[in-house]
PDB file of C-alpha atoms in Angstrom:
ATOM      1  CA  MET W   1     -28.034 221.269  64.111  1.00  0.00           C
ATOM      2  CA  ARG W   2     -28.399 217.696  64.684  1.00  0.00           C
ATOM      3  CA  ASN W   3     -31.983 217.671  63.935  1.00  0.00           C
ATOM      4  CA  LEU W   4     -31.496 219.896  60.758  1.00  0.00           C
ATOM      5  CA  ARG W   5     -28.846 217.285  59.303  1.00  0.00           C
ATOM      6  CA  PHE W   6     -31.354 214.491  59.806  1.00  0.00           C
ATOM      7  CA  ARG W   7     -34.084 216.368  58.749  1.00  0.00           C
ATOM      8  CA  SER W   8     -32.099 217.128  55.525  1.00  0.00           C
ATOM      9  CA  ALA W   9     -31.077 213.491  55.164  1.00  0.00           C
ATOM     10  CA  ALA W  10     -34.769 212.481  55.464  1.00  0.00           C
ATOM     11  CA  THR W  11     -35.988 214.381  53.020  1.00  0.00           C
ATOM     12  CA  ALA W  12     -32.948 213.705  50.602  1.00  0.00           C
ATOM     13  CA  ALA W  13     -34.460 210.109  51.077  1.00  0.00           C
ATOM     14  CA  THR W  14     -37.559 210.701  50.545  1.00  0.00           C
ATOM     15  CA  THR W  15     -36.936 212.585  47.165  1.00  0.00           C
ATOM     16  CA  ALA W  16     -34.704 209.638  46.053  1.00  0.00           C
ATOM     17  CA  LEU W  17     -37.408 207.070  46.754  1.00  0.00           C
ATOM     18  CA  VAL W  18     -40.103 209.398  45.405  1.00  0.00           C
ATOM     19  CA  ALA W  19     -37.744 209.586  42.437  1.00  0.00           C
ATOM     20  CA  ALA W  20     -36.862 205.720  42.164  1.00  0.00           C
ATOM     21  CA  LEU W  21     -40.648 205.110  42.635  1.00  0.00           C
ATOM     22  CA  ALA W  22     -41.599 207.671  39.413  1.00  0.00           C
ATOM     23  CA  LEU W  23     -38.874 205.858  37.387  1.00  0.00           C
ATOM     24  CA  THR W  24     -40.322 202.377  37.754  1.00  0.00           C
ATOM     25  CA  ALA W  25     -44.047 203.703  37.117  1.00  0.00           C
ATOM     26  CA  CYS W  26     -42.560 205.230  34.075  1.00  0.00           C
ATOM     27  CA  GLY W  27     -40.618 201.687  32.933  1.00  0.00           C
ATOM     28  CA  GLN W  28     -43.820 199.770  33.793  1.00  0.00           C
ATOM     29  CA  THR W  29     -45.961 202.100  31.564  1.00  0.00           C
ATOM     30  CA  ASP W  30     -43.337 201.721  28.939  1.00  0.00           C
ATOM     31  CA  THR W  31     -43.489 198.319  28.945  1.00  0.00           C
ATOM     32  CA  ALA W  32     -47.383 197.763  28.863  1.00  0.00           C
ATOM     33  CA  SER W  33     -47.071 200.006  25.921  1.00  0.00           C
ATOM     34  CA  ALA W  34     -44.646 198.284  24.003  1.00  0.00           C
ATOM     35  CA  ASP W  35     -46.556 194.790  24.794  1.00  0.00           C
ATOM     36  CA  THR W  36     -49.641 196.405  23.772  1.00  0.00           C
ATOM     37  CA  LYS W  37     -48.440 198.018  20.768  1.00  0.00           C
ATOM     38  CA  PRO W  38     -45.907 195.540  18.703  1.00  0.00           C
ATOM     39  CA  ASP W  39     -43.599 197.039  16.659  1.00  0.00           C
ATOM     40  CA  ALA W  40     -44.702 197.687  13.138  1.00  0.00           C
ATOM     41  CA  LYS W  41     -41.653 196.360  11.746  1.00  0.00           C
ATOM     42  CA  THR W  42     -41.811 192.810  13.549  1.00  0.00           C
ATOM     43  CA  ALA W  43     -45.707 192.717  12.830  1.00  0.00           C
ATOM     44  CA  SER W  44     -44.939 192.607   9.356  1.00  0.00           C
ATOM     45  CA  THR W  45     -42.439 189.746   9.234  1.00  0.00           C
ATOM     46  CA  SER W  46     -45.132 187.357  11.123  1.00  0.00           C
ATOM     47  CA  THR W  47     -47.648 187.988   7.855  1.00  0.00           C
ATOM     48  CA  PRO W  48     -47.869 184.898   5.443  1.00  0.00           C
ATOM     49  CA  THR W  49     -45.982 186.172   2.275  1.00  0.00           C
ATOM     50  CA  GLU W  50     -47.011 184.507  -1.350  1.00  0.00           C
ATOM     51  CA  ASP W  51     -43.725 182.381  -0.968  1.00  0.00           C
ATOM     52  CA  THR W  52     -45.258 180.803   2.398  1.00  0.00           C
ATOM     53  CA  PRO W  53     -46.340 176.847   1.024  1.00  0.00           C
ATOM     54  CA  LYS W  54     -49.908 176.242   1.742  1.00  0.00           C
ATOM     55  CA  ASP W  55     -51.087 173.710   3.754  1.00  0.00           C
ATOM     56  CA  GLU W  56     -51.696 170.403   1.580  1.00  0.00           C
ATOM     57  CA  SER W  57     -53.791 168.872   4.119  1.00  0.00           C
ATOM     58  CA  THR W  58     -56.929 171.203   3.137  1.00  0.00           C
ATOM     59  CA  SER W  59     -57.395 168.637  -0.228  1.00  0.00           C
ATOM     60  CA  LYS W  60     -61.208 167.532  -0.136  1.00  0.00           C
ATOM     61  CA  PRO W  61     -61.244 163.920   0.286  1.00  0.00           C
ATOM     62  CA  GLY W  62     -62.622 162.223  -2.975  1.00  0.00           C
ATOM     63  CA  GLU W  63     -60.724 164.256  -5.250  1.00  0.00           C
ATOM     64  CA  ALA W  64     -58.305 162.724  -8.192  1.00  0.00           C
ATOM     65  CA  THR W  65     -55.623 162.639  -5.620  1.00  0.00           C
ATOM     66  CA  ASP W  66     -57.076 159.996  -3.809  1.00  0.00           C
ATOM     67  CA  LYS W  67     -57.661 157.793  -7.258  1.00  0.00           C
ATOM     68  CA  PRO W  68     -54.691 156.249  -8.642  1.00  0.00           C
ATOM     69  CA  GLN W  69     -53.680 157.354 -12.005  1.00  0.00           C
ATOM     70  CA  ASP W  70     -52.249 155.468 -15.322  1.00  0.00           C
ATOM     71  CA  SER W  71     -49.404 157.012 -17.128  1.00  0.00           C
ATOM     72  CA  SER W  72     -51.559 159.018 -19.198  1.00  0.00           C
ATOM     73  CA  GLY W  73     -52.789 160.604 -16.357  1.00  0.00           C
ATOM     74  CA  GLN W  74     -56.232 159.093 -16.882  1.00  0.00           C
ATOM     75  CA  ASN W  75     -57.846 157.912 -13.439  1.00  0.00           C
ATOM     76  CA  ALA W  76     -57.687 154.162 -13.308  1.00  0.00           C
ATOM     77  CA  GLU W  77     -61.359 153.772 -12.951  1.00  0.00           C
ATOM     78  CA  THR W  78     -61.644 155.564 -16.190  1.00  0.00           C
ATOM     79  CA  ALA W  79     -59.265 153.615 -18.197  1.00  0.00           C
ATOM     80  CA  SER W  80     -60.497 150.121 -17.140  1.00  0.00           C
ATOM     81  CA  SER W  81     -64.280 151.510 -18.439  1.00  0.00           C
ATOM     82  CA  ASN W  82     -62.700 152.682 -21.739  1.00  0.00           C
ATOM     83  CA  SER W  83     -60.549 149.118 -22.130  1.00  0.00           C
ATOM     84  CA  ASN W  84     -63.939 147.250 -21.622  1.00  0.00           C
ATOM     85  CA  SER W  85     -65.873 148.994 -24.442  1.00  0.00           C
ATOM     86  CA  GLY W  86     -63.199 148.579 -26.770  1.00  0.00           C
ATOM     87  CA  GLY W  87     -63.256 144.672 -25.896  1.00  0.00           C
ATOM     88  CA  LYS W  88     -67.122 145.126 -26.997  1.00  0.00           C
ATOM     89  CA  GLY W  89     -66.403 147.082 -30.024  1.00  0.00           C
ATOM     90  CA  ALA W  90     -63.640 144.500 -31.086  1.00  0.00           C
ATOM     91  CA  GLY W  91     -66.270 141.405 -30.786  1.00  0.00           C
ATOM     92  CA  SER W  92     -68.896 143.246 -32.755  1.00  0.00           C
ATOM     93  CA  ASP W  93     -65.985 144.339 -35.657  1.00  0.00           C
ATOM     94  CA  THR W  94     -65.456 140.724 -35.595  1.00  0.00           C
ATOM     95  CA  GLY W  95     -69.010 139.129 -36.254  1.00  0.00           C
ATOM     96  CA  LYS W  96     -69.541 141.284 -39.308  1.00  0.00           C
ATOM     97  CA  SER W  97     -66.142 140.744 -40.506  1.00  0.00           C
ATOM     98  CA  SER W  98     -67.456 136.749 -40.218  1.00  0.00           C
ATOM     99  CA  GLY W  99     -70.914 137.834 -41.880  1.00  0.00           C
ATOM    100  CA  SER W 100     -68.493 139.327 -44.743  1.00  0.00           C
ATOM    101  CA  ALA W 101     -66.832 136.684 -45.017  1.00  0.00           C
ATOM    102  CA  LYS W 102     -69.987 134.629 -45.788  1.00  0.00           C
ATOM    103  CA  SER W 103     -71.563 136.421 -47.823  1.00  0.00           C
ATOM    104  CA  GLY W 104     -68.924 136.884 -50.406  1.00  0.00           C
ATOM    105  CA  ALA W 105     -68.433 133.240 -50.804  1.00  0.00           C
ATOM    106  CA  ARG W 106     -66.747 132.055 -53.841  1.00  0.00           C
ATOM    107  CA  THR W 107     -69.128 131.173 -56.762  1.00  0.00           C
ATOM    108  CA  THR W 108     -69.549 130.106 -60.374  1.00  0.00           C
ATOM    109  CA  CYS W 109     -69.670 133.328 -62.783  1.00  0.00           C
ATOM    110  CA  THR W 110     -72.946 133.401 -64.654  1.00  0.00           C
ATOM    111  CA  GLY W 111     -75.112 135.987 -65.922  1.00  0.00           C
ATOM    112  CA  GLY W 112     -76.949 136.713 -62.835  1.00  0.00           C
ATOM    113  CA  ASN W 113     -73.413 137.779 -60.661  1.00  0.00           C
ATOM    114  CA  THR W 114     -71.512 139.466 -64.119  1.00  0.00           C
ATOM    115  CA  LYS W 115     -72.374 142.109 -66.661  1.00  0.00           C
ATOM    116  CA  VAL W 116     -71.461 140.835 -69.986  1.00  0.00           C
ATOM    117  CA  THR W 117     -70.930 142.615 -73.306  1.00  0.00           C
ATOM    118  CA  VAL W 118     -70.413 142.084 -76.920  1.00  0.00           C
ATOM    119  CA  THR W 119     -67.857 144.562 -78.864  1.00  0.00           C
ATOM    120  CA  ASN W 120     -66.657 145.051 -82.363  1.00  0.00           C
ATOM    121  CA  VAL W 121     -62.995 144.870 -82.841  1.00  0.00           C
ATOM    122  CA  THR W 122     -60.656 146.353 -85.717  1.00  0.00           C
ATOM    123  CA  ARG W 123     -57.760 143.566 -84.934  1.00  0.00           C
ATOM    124  CA  PRO W 124     -57.881 141.098 -85.949  1.00  0.00           C
ATOM    125  CA  ILE W 125     -60.616 141.228 -88.241  1.00  0.00           C
ATOM    126  CA  ASN W 126     -63.969 139.489 -88.208  1.00  0.00           C
ATOM    127  CA  HIS W 127     -63.602 139.057 -84.285  1.00  0.00           C
ATOM    128  CA  LEU W 128     -65.700 140.227 -81.840  1.00  0.00           C
ATOM    129  CA  LEU W 129     -64.794 140.342 -77.854  1.00  0.00           C
ATOM    130  CA  VAL W 130     -66.731 139.149 -75.478  1.00  0.00           C
ATOM    131  CA  THR W 131     -66.505 140.680 -71.522  1.00  0.00           C
ATOM    132  CA  ALA W 132     -67.520 139.489 -68.429  1.00  0.00           C
ATOM    133  CA  THR W 133     -67.230 142.055 -65.539  1.00  0.00           C
ATOM    134  CA  ASN W 134     -67.883 140.387 -61.996  1.00  0.00           C
ATOM    135  CA  THR W 135     -70.873 142.702 -60.570  1.00  0.00           C
ATOM    136  CA  GLY W 136     -71.012 140.223 -56.984  1.00  0.00           C
ATOM    137  CA  LYS W 137     -69.695 140.919 -53.808  1.00  0.00           C
ATOM    138  CA  GLY W 138     -67.520 137.593 -53.702  1.00  0.00           C
ATOM    139  CA  THR W 139     -65.221 136.195 -56.128  1.00  0.00           C
ATOM    140  CA  CYS W 140     -66.244 133.890 -59.056  1.00  0.00           C
ATOM    141  CA  ASP W 141     -65.037 131.552 -61.634  1.00  0.00           C
ATOM    142  CA  ALA W 142     -65.370 131.704 -65.368  1.00  0.00           C
ATOM    143  CA  TYR W 143     -64.961 127.980 -66.260  1.00  0.00           C
ATOM    144  CA  TYR W 144     -63.763 126.642 -69.523  1.00  0.00           C
ATOM    145  CA  ALA W 145     -65.423 128.882 -72.675  1.00  0.00           C
ATOM    146  CA  PRO W 146     -68.714 130.683 -73.130  1.00  0.00           C
ATOM    147  CA  LEU W 147     -71.354 128.658 -74.428  1.00  0.00           C
ATOM    148  CA  LEU W 148     -72.739 130.895 -77.091  1.00  0.00           C
ATOM    149  CA  GLY W 149     -75.964 130.637 -78.891  1.00  0.00           C
ATOM    150  CA  PHE W 150     -77.119 133.438 -82.336  1.00  0.00           C
ATOM    151  CA  ASP W 151     -80.482 134.139 -82.789  1.00  0.00           C
ATOM    152  CA  ASP W 152     -82.513 130.725 -83.029  1.00  0.00           C
ATOM    153  CA  ALA W 153     -79.230 128.440 -83.204  1.00  0.00           C
ATOM    154  CA  GLN W 154     -80.208 125.212 -81.467  1.00  0.00           C
ATOM    155  CA  ALA W 155     -76.183 124.036 -80.696  1.00  0.00           C
ATOM    156  CA  VAL W 156     -74.015 126.165 -79.354  1.00  0.00           C
ATOM    157  CA  THR W 157     -71.010 127.395 -81.124  1.00  0.00           C
ATOM    158  CA  GLN W 158     -68.074 125.399 -81.612  1.00  0.00           C
ATOM    159  CA  ILE W 159     -65.036 126.264 -78.861  1.00  0.00           C
ATOM    160  CA  ASN W 160     -61.276 126.609 -80.179  1.00  0.00           C
ATOM    161  CA  GLU W 161     -59.554 124.090 -77.879  1.00  0.00           C
ATOM    162  CA  ASP W 162     -55.892 125.258 -78.739  1.00  0.00           C
ATOM    163  CA  SER W 163     -57.241 128.536 -76.792  1.00  0.00           C
ATOM    164  CA  LYS W 164     -57.468 126.576 -73.046  1.00  0.00           C
ATOM    165  CA  PRO W 165     -55.539 128.769 -70.053  1.00  0.00           C
ATOM    166  CA  GLN W 166     -53.106 127.020 -68.038  1.00  0.00           C
ATOM    167  CA  ALA W 167     -55.774 127.989 -65.423  1.00  0.00           C
ATOM    168  CA  VAL W 168     -59.054 128.651 -64.416  1.00  0.00           C
ATOM    169  CA  VAL W 169     -60.069 132.117 -64.679  1.00  0.00           C
ATOM    170  CA  THR W 170     -60.897 133.593 -61.513  1.00  0.00           C
ATOM    171  CA  LEU W 171     -62.656 137.243 -60.860  1.00  0.00           C
ATOM    172  CA  ALA W 172     -62.541 139.170 -57.490  1.00  0.00           C
ATOM    173  CA  PRO W 173     -65.286 141.721 -57.424  1.00  0.00           C
ATOM    174  CA  GLY W 174     -64.982 144.033 -60.566  1.00  0.00           C
ATOM    175  CA  GLU W 175     -62.468 142.049 -62.344  1.00  0.00           C
ATOM    176  CA  SER W 176     -63.098 140.673 -65.965  1.00  0.00           C
ATOM    177  CA  ALA W 177     -62.867 137.622 -67.863  1.00  0.00           C
ATOM    178  CA  TYR W 178     -62.767 137.795 -72.088  1.00  0.00           C
ATOM    179  CA  ALA W 179     -63.282 135.799 -74.727  1.00  0.00           C
ATOM    180  CA  SER W 180     -63.198 136.319 -78.375  1.00  0.00           C
ATOM    181  CA  ILE W 181     -65.403 135.127 -81.416  1.00  0.00           C
ATOM    182  CA  ALA W 182     -63.793 134.300 -84.843  1.00  0.00           C
ATOM    183  CA  LEU W 183     -66.612 135.230 -86.817  1.00  0.00           C
ATOM    184  CA  GLY W 184     -64.994 133.638 -90.031  1.00  0.00           C
ATOM    185  CA  GLY W 185     -63.644 130.491 -88.296  1.00  0.00           C
ATOM    186  CA  ASP W 186     -61.993 128.615 -91.391  1.00  0.00           C
ATOM    187  CA  GLY W 187     -64.716 130.424 -93.711  1.00  0.00           C
ATOM    188  CA  SER W 188     -66.078 133.471 -94.684  1.00  0.00           C
ATOM    189  CA  PRO W 189     -68.775 134.999 -92.802  1.00  0.00           C
ATOM    190  CA  ASP W 190     -71.899 135.265 -94.462  1.00  0.00           C
ATOM    191  CA  ILE W 191     -74.972 134.821 -92.393  1.00  0.00           C
ATOM    192  CA  ALA W 192     -76.588 137.962 -90.910  1.00  0.00           C
ATOM    193  CA  ALA W 193     -76.643 137.359 -87.331  1.00  0.00           C
ATOM    194  CA  TYR W 194     -78.384 139.701 -84.844  1.00  0.00           C
ATOM    195  CA  LYS W 195     -78.711 138.486 -81.243  1.00  0.00           C
ATOM    196  CA  LEU W 196     -76.520 136.624 -78.919  1.00  0.00           C
ATOM    197  CA  SER W 197     -77.053 134.433 -75.810  1.00  0.00           C
ATOM    198  CA  VAL W 198     -74.274 133.859 -73.491  1.00  0.00           C
ATOM    199  CA  HIS W 199     -73.931 130.802 -71.165  1.00  0.00           C
ATOM    200  CA  PHE W 200     -72.013 129.539 -68.347  1.00  0.00           C
ATOM    201  CA  ALA W 201     -70.397 126.352 -67.783  1.00  0.00           C
ATOM    202  CA  GLY W 202     -70.147 124.826 -64.527  1.00  0.00           C
ATOM    203  CA  ARG W 203     -67.008 123.408 -62.915  1.00  0.00           C
ATOM    204  CA  ALA W 204     -68.064 119.655 -64.052  1.00  0.00           C
ATOM    205  CA  ASN W 205     -68.869 121.221 -67.788  1.00  0.00           C
ATOM    206  CA  GLU W 206     -71.873 118.745 -67.978  1.00  0.00           C
ATOM    207  CA  SER W 207     -74.034 121.457 -68.911  1.00  0.00           C
ATOM    208  CA  SER W 208     -74.639 125.340 -68.454  1.00  0.00           C
ATOM    209  CA  VAL W 209     -75.788 126.927 -65.122  1.00  0.00           C
ATOM    210  CA  GLY W 210     -77.342 129.755 -63.688  1.00  0.00           C
ATOM    211  CA  SER W 211     -78.896 132.617 -66.093  1.00  0.00           C
ATOM    212  CA  PRO W 212     -77.713 133.443 -69.250  1.00  0.00           C
ATOM    213  CA  ALA W 213     -76.786 136.889 -70.730  1.00  0.00           C
ATOM    214  CA  ASN W 214     -78.913 137.946 -73.477  1.00  0.00           C
ATOM    215  CA  LEU W 215     -77.140 140.924 -75.413  1.00  0.00           C
ATOM    216  CA  THR W 216     -77.929 142.433 -79.160  1.00  0.00           C
ATOM    217  CA  LEU W 217     -75.096 141.874 -81.612  1.00  0.00           C
ATOM    218  CA  PRO W 218     -73.388 145.083 -82.932  1.00  0.00           C
ATOM    219  CA  LYS W 219     -75.240 146.292 -86.067  1.00  0.00           C
ATOM    220  CA  GLY W 220     -74.180 144.021 -89.797  1.00  0.00           C
ATOM    221  CA  THR W 221     -72.928 141.405 -87.645  1.00  0.00           C
ATOM    222  CA  MET W 222     -72.271 138.354 -89.961  1.00  0.00           C
ATOM    223  CA  ILE W 223     -71.178 134.526 -88.730  1.00  0.00           C
ATOM    224  CA  SER W 224     -70.505 131.439 -90.641  1.00  0.00           C
ATOM    225  CA  ASP W 225     -70.820 127.779 -90.075  1.00  0.00           C
ATOM    226  CA  THR W 226     -67.317 127.625 -88.956  1.00  0.00           C
ATOM    227  CA  THR W 227     -68.031 130.203 -86.260  1.00  0.00           C
ATOM    228  CA  SER W 228     -65.711 129.564 -83.189  1.00  0.00           C
ATOM    229  CA  VAL W 229     -64.799 130.960 -79.805  1.00  0.00           C
ATOM    230  CA  SER W 230     -62.038 130.670 -77.666  1.00  0.00           C
ATOM    231  CA  TYR W 231     -62.058 129.853 -73.744  1.00  0.00           C
ATOM    232  CA  TRP W 232     -62.291 132.991 -71.034  1.00  0.00           C
ATOM    233  CA  GLN W 233     -58.627 134.168 -70.774  1.00  0.00           C
ATOM    234  CA  SER W 234     -57.677 136.901 -67.662  1.00  0.00           C
ATOM    235  CA  THR W 235     -56.933 139.620 -70.381  1.00  0.00           C
ATOM    236  CA  MET W 236     -58.058 141.047 -73.630  1.00  0.00           C
ATOM    237  CA  ALA W 237     -54.889 140.482 -75.407  1.00  0.00           C
ATOM    238  CA  ASP W 238     -54.642 136.638 -74.851  1.00  0.00           C
ATOM    239  CA  ALA W 239     -58.179 136.749 -75.737  1.00  0.00           C
ATOM    240  CA  LEU W 240     -57.879 138.243 -79.245  1.00  0.00           C
ATOM    241  CA  THR W 241     -54.685 135.978 -80.192  1.00  0.00           C
ATOM    242  CA  TRP W 242     -57.636 133.400 -81.076  1.00  0.00           C
TER     243      TRP W 242
END
């Protein structure tokens, strides 16, 4: 009986040991399975998402981030280059301006830098109007009165000294000076005239300067021995008061 109990106890112990070993083996197998096959939920959390910031260290050397920028967003090197080229442009413009100022120097009005016309007027009667328009590139001065010669006259037409203006008439390009011719003067015009030469006085008023303007008079023009001409005026209205 004692042997049977001992064998039964030994058998039971053996069975328990085998079972324990079997459980241990199963546990190791499960653990290894868990290690080799991670849970799907756990694996998904390790994948980077779109919200994960990118590593800025991937920027390539020499890109715009390596160069300082000004407030406009330009690279400092480019802005400096632009400013240098602007300086050259300014210098060129300055040179051109100086040349233009020199070519437009102030001079005396003559037949060479003005366009001169002579026309009839209705009022006052027996009057012609002489107009000289500056066609040059610079300012010119119309001194004193036009020096007129009708046809082949040897002397210039007399000047109405009462018409002397307070200042010399100065013409910018495109502006005009005016003088009136009183055909009758103190008498009645009774001498036919066909051509008119208009000379310009110099600053010293000693003689004519430059080339004259040679004009054809309006048809039917009659002059007299006392025909006179006014000083140059800055407006047509001022000229026709004489």
